[in-house]
CSV table of C-alpha atoms and ligand atoms in Angstrom, one decimal:
chain,number,residue,atom,x,y,z
L,1,MET,CA,82.9,25.1,163.1
L,2,VAL,CA,86.0,23.0,162.6
L,3,LYS,CA,86.8,21.0,166.0
L,4,SER,CA,90.7,22.2,165.7
L,5,PRO,CA,93.2,19.1,166.4
L,6,LYS,CA,94.1,18.9,170.2
L,7,ALA,CA,96.9,20.8,171.3
L,8,GLY,CA,99.7,18.8,172.9
L,9,ALA,CA,100.9,15.4,171.9
L,10,ALA,CA,98.7,14.6,168.8
L,11,SER,CA,99.2,17.6,167.1
L,12,THR,CA,102.9,18.1,168.1
L,13,ALA,CA,103.4,14.6,166.7
L,14,GLN,CA,101.5,15.3,163.7
L,15,ALA,CA,103.3,18.7,163.1
L,16,GLY,CA,106.7,17.2,162.9
L,17,ALA,CA,105.6,13.7,161.6
L,18,ALA,CA,106.7,14.0,158.1
L,19,ASP,CA,110.3,14.8,158.9
L,20,ASP,CA,110.9,13.3,162.2
L,21,THR,CA,113.5,10.6,161.6
L,22,HIS,CA,113.4,9.5,165.2
L,23,ALA,CA,109.3,8.9,165.2
L,24,ARG,CA,109.9,4.8,165.0
L,25,HIS,CA,111.6,5.2,168.3
L,26,LYS,CA,108.7,6.9,170.1
L,27,ARG,CA,106.0,5.1,171.6
L,28,ALA,CA,102.6,5.8,169.8
L,29,SER,CA,100.0,7.2,172.1
L,30,THR,CA,97.2,8.2,169.3
L,31,ALA,CA,95.9,6.2,166.3
L,32,SER,CA,97.7,8.6,163.7
L,33,GLU,CA,101.1,8.2,165.6
L,34,ALA,CA,100.7,4.3,165.4
L,35,ILE,CA,100.1,4.6,161.8
L,36,GLN,CA,102.9,6.9,161.5
L,37,VAL,CA,105.4,4.4,162.9
L,38,GLU,CA,104.1,1.6,160.6
L,39,ARG,CA,104.4,4.2,157.6
L,40,GLU,CA,108.1,4.9,158.3
L,41,ARG,CA,108.8,1.1,158.8
L,42,TYR,CA,107.0,0.0,155.7
L,43,LEU,CA,106.9,2.8,152.9
L,44,PRO,CA,110.0,4.0,151.1
L,45,ARG,CA,111.2,7.3,152.2
L,46,GLY,CA,110.6,8.6,148.7
L,47,VAL,CA,106.9,8.5,149.0
L,48,TYR,CA,106.8,11.7,150.8
L,49,THR,CA,104.0,13.1,153.0
L,50,TYR,CA,103.2,16.7,153.8
L,51,HIS,CA,101.2,15.8,156.9
L,52,GLY,CA,101.2,13.0,159.6
L,53,VAL,CA,97.4,13.0,159.1
L,54,TYR,CA,95.5,9.8,158.5
L,55,PRO,CA,92.1,10.2,157.1
L,56,ALA,CA,89.1,8.1,158.4
L,57,SER,CA,86.4,9.9,156.5
L,58,ALA,CA,85.9,13.0,154.2
L,59,SER,CA,82.9,15.0,153.1
L,60,GLY,CA,82.8,18.2,151.0
L,61,ALA,CA,85.6,20.2,152.0
L,62,ARG,CA,86.2,18.5,155.6
L,63,VAL,CA,88.5,15.6,156.5
L,64,VAL,CA,88.2,13.8,159.7
L,65,ASP,CA,91.1,11.7,160.8
L,66,VAL,CA,91.8,8.6,162.6
L,67,ASN,CA,92.3,10.6,166.0
L,68,GLY,CA,88.8,12.1,165.4
L,69,ASP,CA,90.2,15.4,164.6
L,70,THR,CA,88.4,17.3,161.6
L,71,TYR,CA,90.4,19.4,159.2
L,72,LEU,CA,89.5,21.8,156.3
L,73,ASP,CA,91.1,20.0,153.3
L,74,PHE,CA,92.3,22.8,151.1
L,75,ALA,CA,94.7,20.5,149.2
L,76,GLY,CA,92.0,18.3,148.0
L,77,GLY,CA,94.3,15.3,147.2
L,78,ILE,CA,96.5,17.8,145.2
L,79,GLY,CA,93.6,19.2,143.1
L,80,VAL,CA,91.4,15.9,142.7
L,81,MET,CA,88.5,16.7,144.7
L,82,ASN,CA,87.0,19.7,142.9
L,83,VAL,CA,83.4,18.3,143.4
L,84,GLY,CA,84.3,17.7,147.0
L,85,HIS,CA,85.0,14.6,149.1
L,86,SER,CA,82.3,11.8,148.9
L,87,HIS,CA,80.0,13.7,146.8
L,88,PRO,CA,76.7,11.6,146.9
L,89,ALA,CA,76.4,11.5,143.3
L,90,VAL,CA,79.8,10.1,142.7
L,91,VAL,CA,79.7,7.7,145.5
L,92,ALA,CA,76.4,6.4,144.0
L,93,ALA,CA,77.5,6.2,140.6
L,94,ILE,CA,80.5,4.1,142.0
L,95,GLN,CA,78.3,1.8,144.2
L,96,GLN,CA,76.2,1.1,140.8
L,97,GLN,CA,78.7,0.4,138.4
L,98,ALA,CA,81.0,-1.6,140.9
L,99,ALA,CA,77.8,-3.9,141.6
L,100,LEU,CA,77.2,-4.5,137.7
L,101,TYR,CA,81.0,-5.2,136.9
L,102,THR,CA,84.6,-3.5,137.8
L,103,HIS,CA,86.6,-4.5,134.8
L,104,THR,CA,86.4,-6.3,131.4
L,105,CYS,CA,89.3,-4.2,129.7
L,106,ALA,CA,88.8,-1.8,126.9
L,107,HIS,CA,90.8,-4.3,124.4
L,108,VAL,CA,88.5,-7.2,125.3
L,109,LEU,CA,84.9,-6.0,126.2
L,110,THR,CA,84.8,-2.2,125.9
L,111,PRO,CA,82.5,-0.8,128.9
L,112,PRO,CA,79.7,1.5,127.3
L,113,VAL,CA,80.7,4.1,130.0
L,114,TYR,CA,84.0,4.4,128.2
L,115,VAL,CA,82.5,5.1,125.2
L,116,GLU,CA,80.0,7.6,126.6
L,117,LEU,CA,82.7,9.4,128.6
L,118,ALA,CA,84.9,9.7,125.4
L,119,LYS,CA,82.0,11.2,123.9
L,120,ARG,CA,81.2,13.8,126.5
L,121,LEU,CA,84.8,14.7,126.9
L,122,ALA,CA,85.4,15.3,123.2
L,123,GLU,CA,82.1,17.6,123.4
L,124,ILE,CA,83.4,19.5,126.3
L,125,ALA,CA,87.4,20.1,125.3
L,126,PRO,CA,87.8,23.7,124.1
L,127,GLY,CA,87.4,24.3,120.1
L,128,ASN,CA,85.3,23.2,117.5
L,129,SER,CA,87.3,20.5,115.4
L,130,PRO,CA,85.8,16.8,115.9
L,131,LYS,CA,87.9,15.1,118.7
L,132,LYS,CA,88.4,11.7,120.0
L,133,THR,CA,89.5,10.5,123.5
L,134,LEU,CA,91.9,8.0,124.9
L,135,LEU,CA,91.3,7.1,128.7
L,136,VAL,CA,94.2,6.0,130.8
L,137,ASN,CA,95.2,6.0,134.6
L,138,SER,CA,97.2,8.8,135.7
L,139,GLY,CA,98.2,12.1,134.4
L,140,ALA,CA,101.9,10.9,133.7
L,141,GLU,CA,100.4,8.3,131.6
L,142,ALA,CA,98.2,10.6,129.5
L,143,VAL,CA,101.5,12.7,129.1
L,144,GLU,CA,103.1,9.7,127.7
L,145,ASN,CA,100.5,8.8,125.3
L,146,ALA,CA,100.3,12.3,123.9
L,147,ILE,CA,104.1,12.1,123.1
L,148,LYS,CA,103.5,9.1,121.4
L,149,ILE,CA,100.6,10.2,119.5
L,150,ALA,CA,102.1,13.4,118.3
L,151,ARG,CA,105.1,11.3,117.1
L,152,ALA,CA,103.2,9.1,115.2
L,153,ALA,CA,101.0,11.9,113.8
L,154,THR,CA,104.1,14.2,112.8
L,155,GLY,CA,106.7,11.6,111.9
L,156,ARG,CA,109.0,14.0,114.0
L,157,LYS,CA,110.9,13.1,117.0
L,158,ALA,CA,111.9,16.4,119.1
L,159,ILE,CA,109.5,17.8,122.0
L,160,ILE,CA,109.8,21.3,123.7
L,161,ALA,CA,108.8,21.5,127.2
L,162,PHE,CA,108.8,24.6,129.5
L,163,GLU,CA,111.3,25.1,132.6
L,164,ASN,CA,109.4,24.9,136.0
L,165,SER,CA,107.0,22.6,134.6
L,166,PHE,CA,105.6,19.4,136.1
L,167,HIS,CA,104.3,16.5,133.8
L,168,GLY,CA,104.5,13.6,136.0
L,169,ARG,CA,107.0,10.8,137.3
L,170,THR,CA,107.2,8.3,134.8
L,171,ASN,CA,110.7,8.4,132.9
L,172,LEU,CA,109.5,10.3,129.8
L,173,ALA,CA,107.2,12.9,131.8
L,174,LEU,CA,110.1,13.3,134.0
L,175,ALA,CA,112.3,14.2,130.9
L,176,LEU,CA,109.6,16.6,130.1
L,177,THR,CA,109.3,18.0,133.8
L,178,GLY,CA,111.5,21.3,134.5
L,179,LYS,CA,112.3,20.8,138.3
L,180,VAL,CA,115.3,18.8,139.5
L,181,ARG,CA,114.3,18.2,143.1
L,182,PRO,CA,112.7,16.1,144.1
L,183,TYR,CA,111.5,15.0,140.7
L,184,ARG,CA,114.5,14.5,138.2
L,185,GLN,CA,117.1,14.2,140.9
L,186,ASN,CA,119.1,11.2,140.2
L,187,PHE,CA,116.6,9.1,137.8
L,188,GLY,CA,118.2,9.6,134.6
L,189,PRO,CA,119.2,9.0,131.9
L,190,PHE,CA,116.2,10.7,130.2
L,191,ALA,CA,114.8,10.4,126.7
L,192,SER,CA,116.6,12.3,124.2
L,193,GLU,CA,115.2,15.0,121.8
L,194,ILE,CA,113.7,17.1,124.6
L,195,TYR,CA,114.3,20.7,125.0
L,196,ALA,CA,113.3,23.1,127.5
L,197,ILE,CA,112.5,26.9,127.4
L,198,PRO,CA,111.6,29.4,130.2
L,199,TYR,CA,108.1,29.9,131.0
L,200,PRO,CA,106.7,33.5,131.5
L,201,TYR,CA,107.0,33.6,135.2
L,202,ARG,CA,106.2,37.3,136.1
L,203,TYR,CA,107.4,37.4,139.4
L,204,ARG,CA,110.9,36.0,138.6
L,205,CYS,CA,111.3,36.6,134.6
L,206,ALA,CA,114.5,37.8,133.8
L,207,GLN,CA,113.5,41.1,132.1
L,208,HIS,CA,110.4,42.2,133.9
L,209,SER,CA,110.7,40.7,137.4
L,210,GLY,CA,107.8,41.5,139.7
L,211,ASP,CA,106.1,43.8,136.9
L,212,GLU,CA,102.2,42.8,136.9
L,213,ASN,CA,101.8,43.7,133.3
L,214,ALA,CA,105.1,42.6,132.1
L,215,ASN,CA,104.9,40.3,128.9
L,216,CYS,CA,107.9,38.3,130.1
L,217,ASP,CA,108.2,37.2,126.3
L,218,GLU,CA,111.9,35.9,126.8
L,219,TRP,CA,110.4,32.4,125.9
L,220,GLN,CA,109.8,33.6,122.4
L,221,ALA,CA,113.5,34.6,121.8
L,222,ASP,CA,114.5,31.5,123.2
L,223,LEU,CA,112.3,29.3,121.1
L,224,GLU,CA,113.6,31.0,118.1
L,225,ARG,CA,117.1,30.4,119.4
L,226,THR,CA,116.3,26.8,119.9
L,227,PHE,CA,115.2,26.5,116.4
L,228,LEU,CA,118.4,28.0,115.3
L,229,THR,CA,121.0,26.3,117.4
L,230,ARG,CA,119.7,22.8,118.7
L,231,VAL,CA,116.8,21.5,116.9
L,232,PRO,CA,115.3,22.7,113.5
L,233,ALA,CA,111.3,23.7,113.9
L,234,GLU,CA,110.5,20.9,111.2
L,235,GLN,CA,112.0,18.2,113.5
L,236,VAL,CA,109.7,19.2,116.5
L,237,ALA,CA,106.5,17.0,116.9
L,238,ALA,CA,104.9,18.9,119.6
L,239,ILE,CA,105.3,21.7,122.4
L,240,ILE,CA,103.7,20.5,125.7
L,241,VAL,CA,102.5,23.5,128.0
L,242,GLU,CA,100.6,24.1,131.2
L,243,PRO,CA,98.2,26.7,130.7
L,244,VAL,CA,98.7,27.7,134.1
L,245,GLN,CA,101.7,25.8,135.7
L,246,GLY,CA,100.5,24.0,139.0
L,247,GLU,CA,103.4,22.4,140.7
L,248,GLY,CA,105.7,25.2,139.6
L,249,GLY,CA,103.9,27.5,141.7
L,250,PHE,CA,100.5,28.6,140.0
L,251,ILE,CA,102.2,30.8,137.5
L,252,VAL,CA,99.7,32.8,135.6
L,253,PRO,CA,101.0,33.6,132.1
L,254,PRO,CA,100.3,36.9,130.2
L,255,LYS,CA,97.2,36.3,128.3
L,256,GLU,CA,98.9,36.7,125.0
L,257,PHE,CA,101.0,33.7,125.8
L,258,LEU,CA,99.0,30.8,124.5
L,259,PRO,CA,97.8,32.4,121.6
L,260,ALA,CA,101.5,33.3,120.6
L,261,LEU,CA,102.3,29.5,121.3
L,262,ARG,CA,99.5,28.5,119.2
L,263,GLU,CA,100.4,30.7,116.1
L,264,ILE,CA,104.4,29.4,116.4
L,265,CYS,CA,102.9,25.8,116.5
L,266,THR,CA,100.7,26.2,113.6
L,267,ARG,CA,103.3,28.0,111.5
L,268,HIS,CA,105.8,25.3,111.9
L,269,GLY,CA,103.5,22.3,111.9
L,270,ILE,CA,104.2,21.6,115.5
L,271,LEU,CA,101.2,20.0,117.6
L,272,LEU,CA,100.6,21.9,120.8
L,273,ILE,CA,99.7,19.8,123.8
L,274,VAL,CA,97.9,21.6,126.7
L,275,ASP,CA,98.5,19.7,130.0
L,276,GLU,CA,95.4,20.3,132.0
L,277,VAL,CA,95.7,17.9,134.6
L,278,GLN,CA,96.0,20.2,137.5
L,279,SER,CA,94.2,23.5,135.8
L,280,GLY,CA,91.2,21.5,134.5
L,281,PHE,CA,87.9,20.6,135.9
L,282,GLY,CA,86.8,24.3,136.9
L,283,ARG,CA,89.9,25.0,139.0
L,284,THR,CA,90.4,28.4,137.0
L,285,GLY,CA,86.7,29.3,136.8
L,286,ARG,CA,86.3,27.7,133.3
L,287,MET,CA,86.2,24.2,132.7
L,288,PHE,CA,89.6,24.2,131.1
L,289,ALA,CA,92.2,27.1,131.6
L,290,ALA,CA,93.0,27.1,127.8
L,291,GLU,CA,89.3,28.6,127.4
L,292,HIS,CA,90.4,31.8,129.0
L,293,SER,CA,92.3,32.7,125.9
L,294,GLY,CA,90.5,30.8,123.5
L,295,VAL,CA,93.2,28.6,122.4
L,296,GLU,CA,92.4,25.1,121.1
L,297,GLY,CA,95.4,22.4,121.6
L,298,ASP,CA,95.7,19.6,119.2
L,299,LEU,CA,95.9,17.3,122.0
L,300,MET,CA,94.8,18.0,125.5
L,301,LEU,CA,95.4,16.1,129.0
L,302,MET,CA,93.0,15.6,131.7
L,303,ALA,CA,93.4,13.9,135.1
L,304,LYS,CA,93.1,14.7,138.7
L,305,SER,CA,89.6,16.1,139.2
L,306,LEU,CA,88.1,14.2,136.2
L,307,ALA,CA,86.9,11.3,138.3
L,308,ALA,CA,86.7,12.7,142.0
L,309,GLY,CA,89.5,10.4,143.1
L,310,LEU,CA,89.3,7.6,141.0
L,311,PRO,CA,92.4,6.9,138.9
L,312,LEU,CA,91.5,8.2,135.5
L,313,ALA,CA,93.1,10.3,132.7
L,314,ALA,CA,92.4,11.3,129.4
L,315,VAL,CA,94.0,12.3,126.3
L,316,VAL,CA,91.7,14.2,124.1
L,317,GLY,CA,92.5,15.6,120.5
L,318,ARG,CA,91.8,16.3,117.2
L,319,ALA,CA,90.3,13.0,115.4
L,320,GLU,CA,92.9,12.8,112.9
L,321,VAL,CA,95.9,13.3,115.2
L,322,MET,CA,94.3,10.7,117.6
L,323,ASP,CA,94.2,8.3,114.7
L,324,ALA,CA,97.8,8.5,113.7
L,325,PRO,CA,98.7,5.4,116.1
L,326,GLU,CA,98.0,1.8,114.3
L,327,PRO,CA,95.4,-0.4,116.1
L,328,GLY,CA,96.7,-1.8,119.1
L,329,GLY,CA,99.3,1.2,119.6
L,330,LEU,CA,97.3,2.8,122.5
L,331,GLY,CA,95.9,1.5,125.7
L,332,GLY,CA,96.6,-0.5,128.6
L,333,THR,CA,95.0,-3.4,130.9
L,334,TYR,CA,93.0,-0.7,133.3
L,335,GLY,CA,92.4,2.3,130.9
L,336,GLY,CA,88.9,3.5,131.2
L,337,ASN,CA,88.0,1.3,134.1
L,338,PRO,CA,84.2,1.2,134.1
L,339,VAL,CA,83.9,2.4,137.8
L,340,ALA,CA,86.3,5.2,137.3
L,341,CYS,CA,84.5,6.2,134.1
L,342,ALA,CA,81.0,6.2,136.1
L,343,ALA,CA,82.7,8.4,138.8
L,344,ALA,CA,83.7,10.9,136.0
L,345,LEU,CA,80.2,10.9,134.1
L,346,ALA,CA,78.9,11.7,137.5
L,347,VAL,CA,81.3,14.6,138.1
L,348,LEU,CA,80.3,16.0,134.4
L,349,ASP,CA,76.8,15.8,135.5
L,350,ILE,CA,77.7,17.8,138.9
L,351,PHE,CA,79.4,20.4,136.9
L,352,ALA,CA,76.6,20.9,134.6
L,353,ARG,CA,74.0,21.2,137.9
L,354,GLU,CA,76.0,22.7,140.5
L,355,GLY,CA,77.3,26.1,139.3
L,356,LEU,CA,80.8,25.0,140.3
L,357,LEU,CA,82.4,27.5,137.9
L,358,GLU,CA,80.7,30.4,139.4
L,359,ARG,CA,81.7,29.0,143.0
L,360,ALA,CA,85.5,28.8,141.7
L,361,ASN,CA,85.5,32.5,140.6
L,362,ARG,CA,83.9,33.6,143.9
L,363,LEU,CA,86.1,31.4,146.1
L,364,GLY,CA,89.2,32.5,144.1
L,365,ALA,CA,88.3,36.2,144.4
L,366,THR,CA,87.7,36.0,148.2
L,367,ALA,CA,91.1,34.3,148.8
L,368,MET,CA,92.7,36.9,146.4
L,369,GLU,CA,91.3,39.9,148.2
L,370,ARG,CA,92.4,38.8,151.7
L,371,MET,CA,95.8,37.6,150.4
L,372,ARG,CA,96.5,41.1,148.9
L,373,ALA,CA,95.5,42.7,152.0
L,374,TRP,CA,98.0,40.2,153.8
L,375,GLN,CA,100.7,41.5,151.4
L,376,GLY,CA,100.3,45.1,153.1
L,377,ARG,CA,100.6,43.5,156.5
L,378,PHE,CA,103.2,40.7,156.2
L,379,ALA,CA,106.5,41.2,154.5
L,380,LEU,CA,106.5,37.5,154.0
L,381,VAL,CA,103.8,37.6,151.3
L,382,GLY,CA,106.0,38.4,148.2
L,383,ASP,CA,103.5,37.7,145.4
L,384,VAL,CA,100.0,36.9,145.5
L,385,ARG,CA,98.5,35.6,142.0
L,386,GLY,CA,95.7,33.3,140.5
L,387,LEU,CA,93.1,32.7,137.9
L,388,GLY,CA,89.8,31.6,139.2
L,389,ALA,CA,90.3,29.3,142.2
L,390,MET,CA,93.8,28.4,141.2
L,391,VAL,CA,95.3,30.8,143.8
L,392,ALA,CA,98.6,31.1,145.5
L,393,MET,CA,101.2,33.2,147.4
L,394,GLU,CA,104.7,33.2,147.2
L,395,LEU,CA,106.7,33.8,150.4
L,396,VAL,CA,110.0,35.5,150.3
L,397,ARG,CA,112.5,36.5,153.0
L,398,ASP,CA,113.2,39.9,151.3
L,399,ARG,CA,110.8,41.6,148.9
L,400,THR,CA,113.8,43.4,146.9
L,401,THR,CA,115.8,40.4,146.5
L,402,ARG,CA,112.8,37.9,146.4
L,403,GLU,CA,114.8,35.4,148.4
L,404,PRO,CA,112.5,32.5,148.5
L,405,ALA,CA,111.2,31.7,152.2
L,406,THR,CA,111.3,28.1,151.9
L,407,ALA,CA,111.5,27.1,155.7
L,408,GLU,CA,108.8,29.9,156.4
L,409,ALA,CA,106.4,28.1,153.9
L,410,ALA,CA,107.1,24.8,155.6
L,411,MET,CA,106.7,26.4,158.9
L,412,LEU,CA,103.3,27.7,157.7
L,413,LEU,CA,101.8,24.6,156.6
L,414,ALA,CA,102.5,23.1,159.9
L,415,GLU,CA,100.8,26.0,161.9
L,416,ALA,CA,97.7,25.9,159.5
L,417,ARG,CA,97.6,22.0,160.5
L,418,LYS,CA,97.7,22.8,164.1
L,419,ARG,CA,94.7,25.1,163.7
L,420,GLY,CA,92.9,22.6,161.4
L,421,LEU,CA,93.6,23.4,157.9
L,422,ILE,CA,95.6,21.1,155.4
L,423,LEU,CA,97.4,23.2,152.8
L,424,ILE,CA,100.2,22.3,150.7
L,425,LYS,CA,103.2,24.1,148.7
L,426,ALA,CA,104.5,24.4,145.2
L,427,GLY,CA,107.1,26.2,143.3
L,428,LEU,CA,110.7,25.8,142.2
L,429,PHE,CA,111.9,26.8,145.7
L,430,ASP,CA,109.0,25.3,147.7
L,431,ASN,CA,108.1,28.6,149.0
L,432,VAL,CA,104.5,29.0,147.2
L,433,ILE,CA,101.4,28.2,149.3
L,434,ARG,CA,98.7,27.2,146.9
L,435,LEU,CA,94.9,26.6,147.4
L,436,LEU,CA,93.3,23.5,146.0
L,437,MET,CA,90.1,23.6,148.0
L,438,PRO,CA,87.1,21.7,146.7
L,439,LEU,CA,84.9,24.1,144.8
L,440,VAL,CA,81.9,23.1,146.9
L,441,THR,CA,83.7,24.9,149.8
L,442,THR,CA,81.1,27.2,151.7
L,443,ASP,CA,81.6,30.9,152.1
L,444,GLU,CA,81.8,30.2,156.0
L,445,GLU,CA,84.5,27.4,155.1
L,446,MET,CA,86.5,29.7,153.2
L,447,ALA,CA,86.3,32.6,155.8
L,448,GLU,CA,87.5,30.2,158.3
L,449,ALA,CA,90.5,28.7,156.2
L,450,LEU,CA,91.5,32.2,155.5
L,451,ASP,CA,91.2,33.3,159.3
L,452,ILE,CA,93.6,30.2,159.9
L,453,MET,CA,95.9,31.2,157.2
L,454,GLU,CA,96.2,34.8,158.5
L,455,ALA,CA,96.9,33.5,162.2
L,456,SER,CA,99.5,31.3,160.9
L,457,LEU,CA,101.1,33.7,158.9
L,458,ALA,CA,101.3,36.0,162.1
L,459,ALA,CA,102.9,33.3,164.0
L,460,VAL,CA,105.5,32.3,161.3
L,461,SER,CA,106.4,36.2,161.0
L,462,ALA,CA,106.6,36.3,164.7
L,463,VAL,CA,109.4,33.8,164.7
L,464,PRO,CA,112.9,35.3,165.5
L,465,ALA,CA,115.3,35.3,162.5
L,466,ALA,CA,118.0,33.2,164.2
L,467,GLU,CA,115.2,30.7,164.9
L,468,MET,CA,114.3,30.5,161.3
L,469,ALA,CA,117.5,30.3,160.2
L,470,ALA,CA,118.2,27.2,162.3
L,471,ALA,CA,114.9,25.7,161.0
L,472,ALA,CA,116.0,26.1,157.5
L,473,HIS,CA,119.1,24.0,158.1
A,501,PLP,C1,100.3,19.6,135.1
A,501,PLP,C2,100.3,17.9,135.5
A,501,PLP,N1,100.7,17.1,134.5
A,501,PLP,C3,100.8,16.0,134.9
A,501,PLP,C4,100.7,15.4,136.2
A,501,PLP,C5,101.1,14.1,136.6
A,501,PLP,O1,99.8,13.4,136.9
A,501,PLP,P1,99.7,12.2,137.9
A,501,PLP,O2,100.3,12.4,139.3
A,501,PLP,O3,98.4,11.8,138.1
A,501,PLP,O4,100.6,11.2,137.0
A,501,PLP,C6,100.5,16.4,137.2
A,501,PLP,C7,100.5,16.0,138.5
A,501,PLP,O5,100.5,16.8,139.7
A,501,PLP,C8,100.0,17.6,136.8
A,501,PLP,O6,100.1,18.8,137.8
């Protein structure tokens, strides 16, 4: 059993900590409150946090905070901890490598673990063509490098991305990202020659809103129009796509989508970049989400759960495409850090050994079943969707208009936290509750988390409309 956070001062402070502008004037009475005061004093407000919870230790799906309270962690550091916190094999691999050496720089003395990991990622990436691997430090850096490689390989400049996408916070990654707040907001100007088309978002697509079997293929007409009116296909270097949109709200596209996109790319000599940063490493019940449709990207991006929390990302692509940049054109001081590579190799061994893909499917199915039942009970639950363990529910104020229930989603997070469960949101309207629990979560922990979500939904649903309207402002 999770020891729920104590009622009273601690949990109240935690519940409001992220948004409480007066926190620095309060006297800290718990360890986490003291850190919260310092956080507000020394971190810029742009470094937002969902939760005023400060971890002391973590194991599997559980985190213990500095107050001694235990939480079930269903955010997993935003999809990073698929093998669970502090997996013994990962900890051992990190310790072993750190004791040998922590850095030499791949451009000076390439760590053998870099080469070994490059080989193993090339082997597990979907598709049969020979592949090569570049290692970098973050998802955004992988995105940036994929664009460089695609431009070098094709001699073309333009890139097509999707609305409601997220590709990272560096300037080029933001230029590709399809959400203004909080990502793009006032950070321009952005790189030119980037064009956005709609993603097939069944619950909100223009033609077939809400139809579970809709194709939502407006994107195809939009792409054809883009080729006619904005940029000719022969000047497009790449199309970058998330096989399931992550930050966009766990949008699972129709199964025809990726194959159709692949066909268009092949027909026009455009490279397909598959961004698996959030959907990869077992989250969807396959190692990579693109495997569900049998599509091979020319380049694919991996990060997050690749190295169980150590900063590491990869661009894996067709060998001749990856070799397009000249020697010295790719890399960086830290890319392929040996400690991070050792952690990633341990992660791959864990996937080979521990049946995490089956667990992902089982956890996802359990969550979907409960969430679908909530749809019948709580008007708030507008849509339930998912692939494998990449499961989410979209909250709405009104099932007919699908008005997003943004304040309700924020309140749900606070209610769940009070009961000992860490959740995070997603979506264009911040009204999607997504599950990113470690795949080692036990059936008992899953049931416990779903019970907490249900109680939290009941609590939010009971809030009078006027009070909720006040909370929204
Ligand atoms: C699909 C996708 N691409 C890229 C990124 C950026 O990764 P990072 O935060 O490691 O830069 C993210 C992060 O959430 C993501 O979900």
